[in-house]
Amino acid sequence: MEIVKARTDKREYKRIVLPNALQVLLISDPDTDKCAASMNVSVGCFSDPDGLEGLAHFLEHMLFYASEKYPLEDSYSKYIIEHGGSTNAYTTSDHTNYHFDVNSDCFEDALDRFAQFFIKPLMSADATVREIKAVDSENQKNLLSDGWRINQLQKHLSEEGHPYHKFSTGNWDTLEVQPKEKGLDTRLELIKLYEENYSANLMNLVIYAKESLDKIQSLVEEKFQEIRNNDRSCFSFPGQPCSSEHLQILVRTVPIKQGHKLRIVWPITPGILHYKEGPCRYLGHLIGHEGEGSLFYVLKTLGWATDLSAGEVDGTTEFAFFTAVINLTDAGHEHMQDVVGLLFKYIHLLQQSGVCKWIFDELAAICETSFHYQDKTPPISYVVRIASNMQLYPQKDWLVGSSLPSNFSPSIIQTVLNQLSPDNVRIFWESKKFEGQTAMTEPWYKTAYSVEKITGSMIQEWMLFAPNEDLHLPAPNVFIPTDLSLKDAQEKQVKFPVLLRKSSSSSLWYKPDTMFSTPKAYVKIDFNCPFASSSPETEVLTDIFARLLMDDLNDYAYYAQVAGLYYGISNTDSGFQVTVVGYNHKLRILLETVIEKISNFKVKPDRFSVIKEMVTKEYGNLKFQQPYQQAMYYCSLLLQDQTWPWMEQLEILPHLQAEDLAKFIPLMLSRAFLECYIAGNIERSEAESMILHIEDVFNEGPDPICQPLFPSQHLTSRVIKLERGINYLYPIEGLNPDDENSALVHYIQIHRDDFTWNVKLQLLALIAKQPAFHQLRSVEQLGYITVLMQRNDSGIRGLQFIIQSTVKGPGQIDLRVEAFLKMFETKLYGMTNDEFKSNVNALIDMKLEKHKNLREESAFFWREISDGTLKFDRRECEVAALKQLTQQDLIDFFDEHVKVGAPRKRTLSVRVYGKLHSCEYPSDKSQQLPPNAVQIEDIFSFRRSQPLYGSFKGGFGHMKL
């Protein structure tokens, strides 16, 4: 049986089944730099025993620890990370997926370690107790997250006997306290779940490697033959999660964040049963459409909604839901019944229009183009997707999944459409306005809610009273590309972007596609406008301007998006930027429309007030960010000069009016420099003419919109230079008093971009990353989020530890980080020369990894342009620097910049105190500091008093022509 693959796909595929009934897909890709594997086990949290909520998820955590063959704890992750790879896993209702990638020369050893998960894992009693804390910490971080809360509330309002009803993450209570009370040993239950369910016949493995198929096959046969096969049948639970008492309900619920949301949910026939007919894709396309005449267009015009999405969610083979999610404005919240009425009127329109063949054909054509011209993705994400497809689809569709609807069946679409009825609906309505009006509490997340019955006749009435708007089906899509030919680039040897043209008002960097052979392009136009970021006020106005542009273009550009041509307009530190990416055939039409819109933009007061309301809520909701995100935000605010805090912007917002923006736009655009990057399937002359057109629009004529910048106006991002030998502390209380988590960002500033220094830092980070995770998370269990990573602010580089914890306060965590560095020092000094060389080679392989697609390549080159470093050959130069590096160089680097107590070391600790540690905040703040420590009281006084690093963007200076 042939596996259907994309026309552009040169990889080879082969299905094999081992004697133990393990089904495997082998993928051979001689061009790959990374190899990857994914094992999909058809067991998920629906298989949790009663009273042991979260056991399957806990098991997923435990398999990473150790195995009989590799008993050293965390040795699997250590091996993979030290060889340039990454590892992860996730648990869903009906499957658990384990996956990794690694540099290709180490694949065999990595695979051997991976296979042991499924052969003989060791779940030591000691590790079991520790890892329950990690699961508990993972759950702690979700408790105040609206997505998790509403998801569990939907489960809570379903049949108690159905596994959908369960809580799946697990916590200290469900995995430690309750089992003990019942006399159960969690570890024995874990082993029982594993031995009963982890059977080879319920597993699907995907292997992605460089070797030939035969070689990969013998490797797999050798490594995976020992997995036991108990001939288990797949867990299935027929029957629907929602009985009549859970339908026709209106649930009011209080979210954590500001804003109003409607979720309209219907149980439907699972889409997987008819994946070739694609009923949910067809209906989701229409109900979620944003073009003129669509439901969203009407709600937006009325000023009632800012966002709408629709489609199938939570689908298994037994049951599924079709959900429409609508973000409401304050006015929309007051008109909830009208909004629901309009949704049902649109569904009624679909009933009356009948299922349209031309719409299905158009969707099928878009899907087909998208499949055959898909971008290559990293092997790790590719194998994960295919391994989960293997559980669901016949072999020929493993790569396709449900992405290619091809059978037009009006009756199947009609069946699902009929299920979207008032008699079958569940409405979840979230708003802070319901505070104090709810009588019930969901047990796991403590979400406040109330339930009211609604009947079909009530909804009929809402439809009757809803405004009479012109709802109609979308028009044929003019953005579907028909010319997918590749330009005959005479420039096959162009490795790096070239500066194609430069004038006083713009520069154009151009990089033809020499790697990917796809009919796609990438265009970025960065408007550097000094007036845009001169104060908190102008920055908010620029943000609103960018959003209003998107808002205004939406009903037109939505068609382009459906057809695979995406655009975005966003504000930046120095103005705003326009990005257009996708099929090149009609890209220019979209780009020129966007440019035209910018050049003669008119502020509509009604849209201004909607966007202002939305921005106000968004800024206000930043206080509900995870504490580690708050700590990272403060860290950036402390380090990046001329950046404005959102708290000040939130203060300004209420006073801004539409006329303020109308006055501001011409001023902002009056001085601008455009930095442009054009890449992909576009010829040199075409790239130039695009930019010439843009210059015509903005810079030509007697009264041009934009004048060139004065030499003194060229903007640049400058970074604070911390003082040597000083440890700066910034303690602050978490913004959400209900959040129990505290967080620490421990930042060590090291150097300004330089190849030799960069590779020392990267090598150190590579060697220390896994030991940090092992010690601070696996052993000490400080918290689920414990990361050691590099940091790069506009070319200023350093190391940072990011840790979120309910176990210890930030001051205590800081001490643990120092203790770890002392421990690591011994490890580094004791490293053998072979270990050193192996790490250097792993880093070289990581650097030589080719870009997979145009977006990835463009992001890399754009970073060089926007930072002003312009080191397009960075990877090659850093590899050369690595080859010169000695072990002593690395030790000297550590001793001078990272070692605890190093006289030249520069650190900044941002400590965010959560609810559980708020009592430590005053005492930590007032304690006697050691002589080399400085406490920062005020971010802006601190910034003003510090020297700055030089910027790589010296205005015209950095443009070496």
Short mmCIF file of C-alpha atoms in Angstrom, two decimals, residues 322-569:
data_model
loop_
_atom_site.label_atom_id
_atom_site.label_comp_id
_atom_site.label_asym_id
_atom_site.label_seq_id
_atom_site.Cartn_x
_atom_site.Cartn_y
_atom_site.Cartn_z
CA PHE A 322 -17.91 21.60 17.51
CA THR A 323 -17.11 24.91 19.18
CA ALA A 324 -17.50 28.56 18.23
CA VAL A 325 -15.48 30.92 20.44
CA ILE A 326 -16.36 34.61 20.32
CA ASN A 327 -14.45 37.33 22.17
CA LEU A 328 -17.00 40.00 23.07
CA THR A 329 -16.60 43.72 23.62
CA ASP A 330 -18.37 45.34 26.59
CA ALA A 331 -21.23 46.21 24.23
CA GLY A 332 -21.26 42.64 22.86
CA HIS A 333 -21.52 41.33 26.41
CA GLU A 334 -24.67 43.41 26.90
CA HIS A 335 -26.07 41.88 23.67
CA MET A 336 -25.24 38.24 24.37
CA GLN A 337 -28.66 37.03 23.24
CA ASP A 338 -28.36 38.93 19.95
CA VAL A 339 -24.89 37.47 19.36
CA VAL A 340 -26.13 33.91 19.92
CA GLY A 341 -29.22 34.75 17.84
CA LEU A 342 -27.01 35.91 14.93
CA LEU A 343 -24.90 32.75 15.17
CA PHE A 344 -28.02 30.58 14.86
CA LYS A 345 -29.29 32.80 12.04
CA TYR A 346 -26.03 32.12 10.18
CA ILE A 347 -26.45 28.37 10.79
CA HIS A 348 -30.02 28.73 9.48
CA LEU A 349 -28.60 30.46 6.37
CA LEU A 350 -26.31 27.44 5.84
CA GLN A 351 -29.33 25.14 6.16
CA GLN A 352 -31.22 27.15 3.55
CA SER A 353 -28.34 27.54 1.09
CA GLY A 354 -27.74 23.80 1.07
CA VAL A 355 -24.22 22.37 0.96
CA CYS A 356 -22.33 24.21 -1.84
CA LYS A 357 -20.10 22.19 -4.13
CA TRP A 358 -18.05 25.21 -5.24
CA ILE A 359 -17.14 26.04 -1.63
CA PHE A 360 -16.08 22.46 -0.96
CA ASP A 361 -14.07 22.34 -4.20
CA GLU A 362 -12.34 25.61 -3.40
CA LEU A 363 -11.39 24.36 0.09
CA ALA A 364 -10.20 21.04 -1.33
CA ALA A 365 -8.02 22.90 -3.87
CA ILE A 366 -6.49 25.11 -1.16
CA CYS A 367 -5.80 22.04 1.00
CA GLU A 368 -4.22 20.21 -1.91
CA THR A 369 -1.85 23.06 -2.76
CA SER A 370 -1.00 23.45 0.90
CA PHE A 371 -0.19 19.72 1.22
CA HIS A 372 1.95 19.50 -1.91
CA TYR A 373 3.88 22.69 -1.20
CA GLN A 374 4.19 22.27 2.54
CA ASP A 375 7.34 23.58 4.19
CA LYS A 376 9.79 21.11 5.60
CA THR A 377 9.46 21.22 9.38
CA PRO A 378 11.95 20.15 12.06
CA PRO A 379 12.11 16.31 12.14
CA ILE A 380 10.97 16.23 15.78
CA SER A 381 7.63 17.91 15.04
CA TYR A 382 7.22 15.84 11.86
CA VAL A 383 7.58 12.49 13.66
CA VAL A 384 5.23 13.52 16.48
CA ARG A 385 2.48 14.41 14.03
CA ILE A 386 2.86 11.21 12.03
CA ALA A 387 3.07 8.92 15.06
CA SER A 388 -0.23 10.27 16.38
CA ASN A 389 -1.76 9.94 12.88
CA MET A 390 -0.79 6.24 12.81
CA GLN A 391 -3.16 5.56 15.69
CA LEU A 392 -6.06 7.09 13.75
CA TYR A 393 -5.70 6.70 9.98
CA PRO A 394 -5.11 3.91 7.46
CA GLN A 395 -1.51 3.60 6.28
CA LYS A 396 -1.90 5.51 3.02
CA ASP A 397 -3.02 8.61 4.92
CA TRP A 398 -0.42 8.67 7.69
CA LEU A 399 1.26 11.76 6.24
CA VAL A 400 -1.95 13.37 5.06
CA GLY A 401 -4.14 12.88 8.12
CA SER A 402 -7.35 14.83 7.58
CA SER A 403 -5.64 17.64 5.67
CA LEU A 404 -6.94 16.60 2.22
CA PRO A 405 -10.75 16.54 2.04
CA SER A 406 -11.58 15.05 -1.36
CA ASN A 407 -15.00 13.37 -1.27
CA PHE A 408 -17.88 15.79 -1.69
CA SER A 409 -20.73 14.36 0.37
CA PRO A 410 -23.58 16.81 1.01
CA SER A 411 -25.35 14.29 3.25
CA ILE A 412 -22.42 13.88 5.65
CA ILE A 413 -21.92 17.66 5.91
CA GLN A 414 -25.69 18.05 6.36
CA THR A 415 -25.70 15.50 9.22
CA VAL A 416 -23.13 17.51 11.21
CA LEU A 417 -24.85 20.80 10.30
CA ASN A 418 -28.11 19.38 11.73
CA GLN A 419 -26.28 18.65 14.99
CA LEU A 420 -25.54 22.38 15.42
CA SER A 421 -29.04 22.94 16.69
CA PRO A 422 -30.55 24.87 19.63
CA ASP A 423 -31.63 21.55 21.20
CA ASN A 424 -28.09 20.30 21.38
CA VAL A 425 -26.16 23.33 22.58
CA ARG A 426 -24.00 24.19 25.59
CA ILE A 427 -23.19 27.89 26.02
CA PHE A 428 -20.31 28.95 28.28
CA TRP A 429 -20.29 32.68 28.97
CA GLU A 430 -17.24 34.09 30.77
CA SER A 431 -17.09 37.53 32.34
CA LYS A 432 -15.79 39.27 35.46
CA LYS A 433 -19.25 40.89 35.60
CA PHE A 434 -20.58 37.62 37.03
CA GLU A 435 -18.52 37.95 40.21
CA GLY A 436 -20.79 37.34 43.18
CA GLN A 437 -23.62 36.00 40.99
CA THR A 438 -22.50 32.36 40.87
CA ALA A 439 -23.54 29.69 43.33
CA MET A 440 -21.25 26.81 42.34
CA THR A 441 -17.53 26.00 42.30
CA GLU A 442 -15.71 23.54 40.05
CA PRO A 443 -13.66 21.28 42.38
CA TRP A 444 -10.22 21.16 40.70
CA TYR A 445 -9.58 24.78 39.76
CA LYS A 446 -12.16 26.41 42.05
CA THR A 447 -13.81 28.18 39.11
CA ALA A 448 -17.01 29.99 40.11
CA TYR A 449 -20.00 29.25 37.88
CA SER A 450 -23.78 28.93 37.64
CA VAL A 451 -25.98 26.92 35.29
CA GLU A 452 -29.33 27.82 33.77
CA LYS A 453 -31.45 25.76 31.40
CA ILE A 454 -32.23 27.29 28.00
CA THR A 455 -34.79 25.89 25.62
CA GLY A 456 -34.96 25.74 21.84
CA SER A 457 -37.85 28.20 21.92
CA MET A 458 -35.77 30.76 23.87
CA ILE A 459 -33.09 30.60 21.19
CA GLN A 460 -35.76 30.91 18.47
CA GLU A 461 -36.82 34.10 20.22
CA TRP A 462 -33.22 35.40 20.36
CA MET A 463 -33.00 34.78 16.59
CA LEU A 464 -36.22 36.65 16.03
CA PHE A 465 -35.09 39.73 17.97
CA ALA A 466 -31.49 39.74 16.66
CA PRO A 467 -30.70 42.67 14.35
CA ASN A 468 -31.55 42.19 10.69
CA GLU A 469 -28.12 42.13 9.14
CA ASP A 470 -27.09 41.01 5.68
CA LEU A 471 -25.55 37.61 6.39
CA HIS A 472 -24.39 35.78 3.26
CA LEU A 473 -21.88 33.17 2.07
CA PRO A 474 -18.31 34.21 1.17
CA ALA A 475 -17.35 35.24 -2.36
CA PRO A 476 -15.02 33.10 -4.51
CA ASN A 477 -11.44 33.51 -3.29
CA VAL A 478 -9.33 35.62 -5.67
CA PHE A 479 -6.12 34.98 -3.69
CA ILE A 480 -5.82 31.29 -4.55
CA PRO A 481 -2.44 30.98 -6.30
CA THR A 482 -2.52 29.54 -9.83
CA ASP A 483 1.09 30.22 -10.78
CA LEU A 484 3.24 27.94 -8.62
CA SER A 485 6.25 27.98 -10.93
CA LEU A 486 9.75 28.57 -9.60
CA LYS A 487 11.65 31.61 -10.78
CA ASP A 488 14.71 30.73 -12.77
CA ALA A 489 17.13 32.23 -10.29
CA GLN A 490 20.49 32.83 -11.89
CA GLU A 491 21.68 33.32 -8.35
CA LYS A 492 22.03 29.78 -7.10
CA GLN A 493 25.32 30.70 -5.46
CA VAL A 494 23.90 33.52 -3.30
CA LYS A 495 24.34 32.25 0.26
CA PHE A 496 23.63 35.45 2.15
CA PRO A 497 21.39 38.52 1.79
CA VAL A 498 22.78 41.30 -0.40
CA LEU A 499 22.12 45.01 0.02
CA LEU A 500 20.35 45.53 -3.28
CA ARG A 501 19.70 49.22 -3.02
CA LYS A 502 20.02 51.99 -0.50
CA SER A 503 18.62 55.50 -0.51
CA SER A 504 18.16 58.18 2.10
CA SER A 505 14.73 56.72 2.86
CA SER A 506 15.18 52.95 2.63
CA SER A 507 17.51 50.02 2.36
CA LEU A 508 16.63 46.74 0.66
CA TRP A 509 18.21 43.43 1.60
CA TYR A 510 17.49 40.65 -0.87
CA LYS A 511 17.97 36.89 -0.61
CA PRO A 512 16.72 34.71 -3.48
CA ASP A 513 15.65 31.16 -2.61
CA THR A 514 18.57 28.83 -3.28
CA MET A 515 17.58 26.16 -0.77
CA PHE A 516 13.90 25.32 -0.60
CA SER A 517 12.50 25.36 -4.16
CA THR A 518 9.01 26.44 -3.07
CA PRO A 519 6.75 29.03 -4.73
CA LYS A 520 6.78 31.20 -1.61
CA ALA A 521 8.24 34.51 -0.57
CA TYR A 522 8.94 36.50 2.58
CA VAL A 523 8.72 40.28 2.73
CA LYS A 524 9.39 42.47 5.75
CA ILE A 525 9.12 46.26 5.70
CA ASP A 526 10.31 47.80 8.95
CA PHE A 527 9.22 51.41 9.44
CA ASN A 528 11.75 53.15 11.70
CA CYS A 529 9.85 56.19 12.95
CA PRO A 530 11.60 58.18 15.71
CA PHE A 531 8.29 59.79 16.76
CA ALA A 532 6.68 56.38 17.32
CA SER A 533 8.61 55.46 20.44
CA SER A 534 9.57 58.75 21.99
CA SER A 535 7.23 58.31 24.99
CA PRO A 536 4.83 55.81 26.58
CA GLU A 537 1.99 57.72 24.90
CA THR A 538 3.37 57.52 21.35
CA GLU A 539 4.10 53.85 21.82
CA VAL A 540 0.48 53.13 22.78
CA LEU A 541 -0.75 55.18 19.82
CA THR A 542 1.52 53.22 17.47
CA ASP A 543 0.19 49.97 18.92
CA ILE A 544 -3.41 51.09 18.36
CA PHE A 545 -2.51 52.29 14.85
CA ALA A 546 -1.04 48.88 13.90
CA ARG A 547 -4.11 47.07 15.26
CA LEU A 548 -6.52 49.44 13.51
CA LEU A 549 -4.75 48.78 10.21
CA MET A 550 -5.15 45.02 10.68
CA ASP A 551 -8.75 45.58 11.73
CA ASP A 552 -9.50 47.65 8.64
CA LEU A 553 -7.85 45.24 6.20
CA ASN A 554 -9.30 42.13 7.80
CA ASP A 555 -12.37 41.39 5.67
CA TYR A 556 -10.25 41.77 2.49
CA ALA A 557 -7.03 40.08 3.66
CA TYR A 558 -8.84 37.19 5.36
CA TYR A 559 -9.29 35.61 1.92
CA ALA A 560 -5.52 35.78 1.38
CA GLN A 561 -4.94 34.07 4.72
CA VAL A 562 -7.34 31.24 3.81
CA ALA A 563 -5.39 30.82 0.56
CA GLY A 564 -1.99 30.57 2.32
CA LEU A 565 -0.80 34.18 2.15
CA TYR A 566 -0.31 35.69 5.60
CA TYR A 567 0.34 39.24 6.69
CA GLY A 568 0.91 41.00 9.98
CA ILE A 569 1.36 44.60 11.12
#
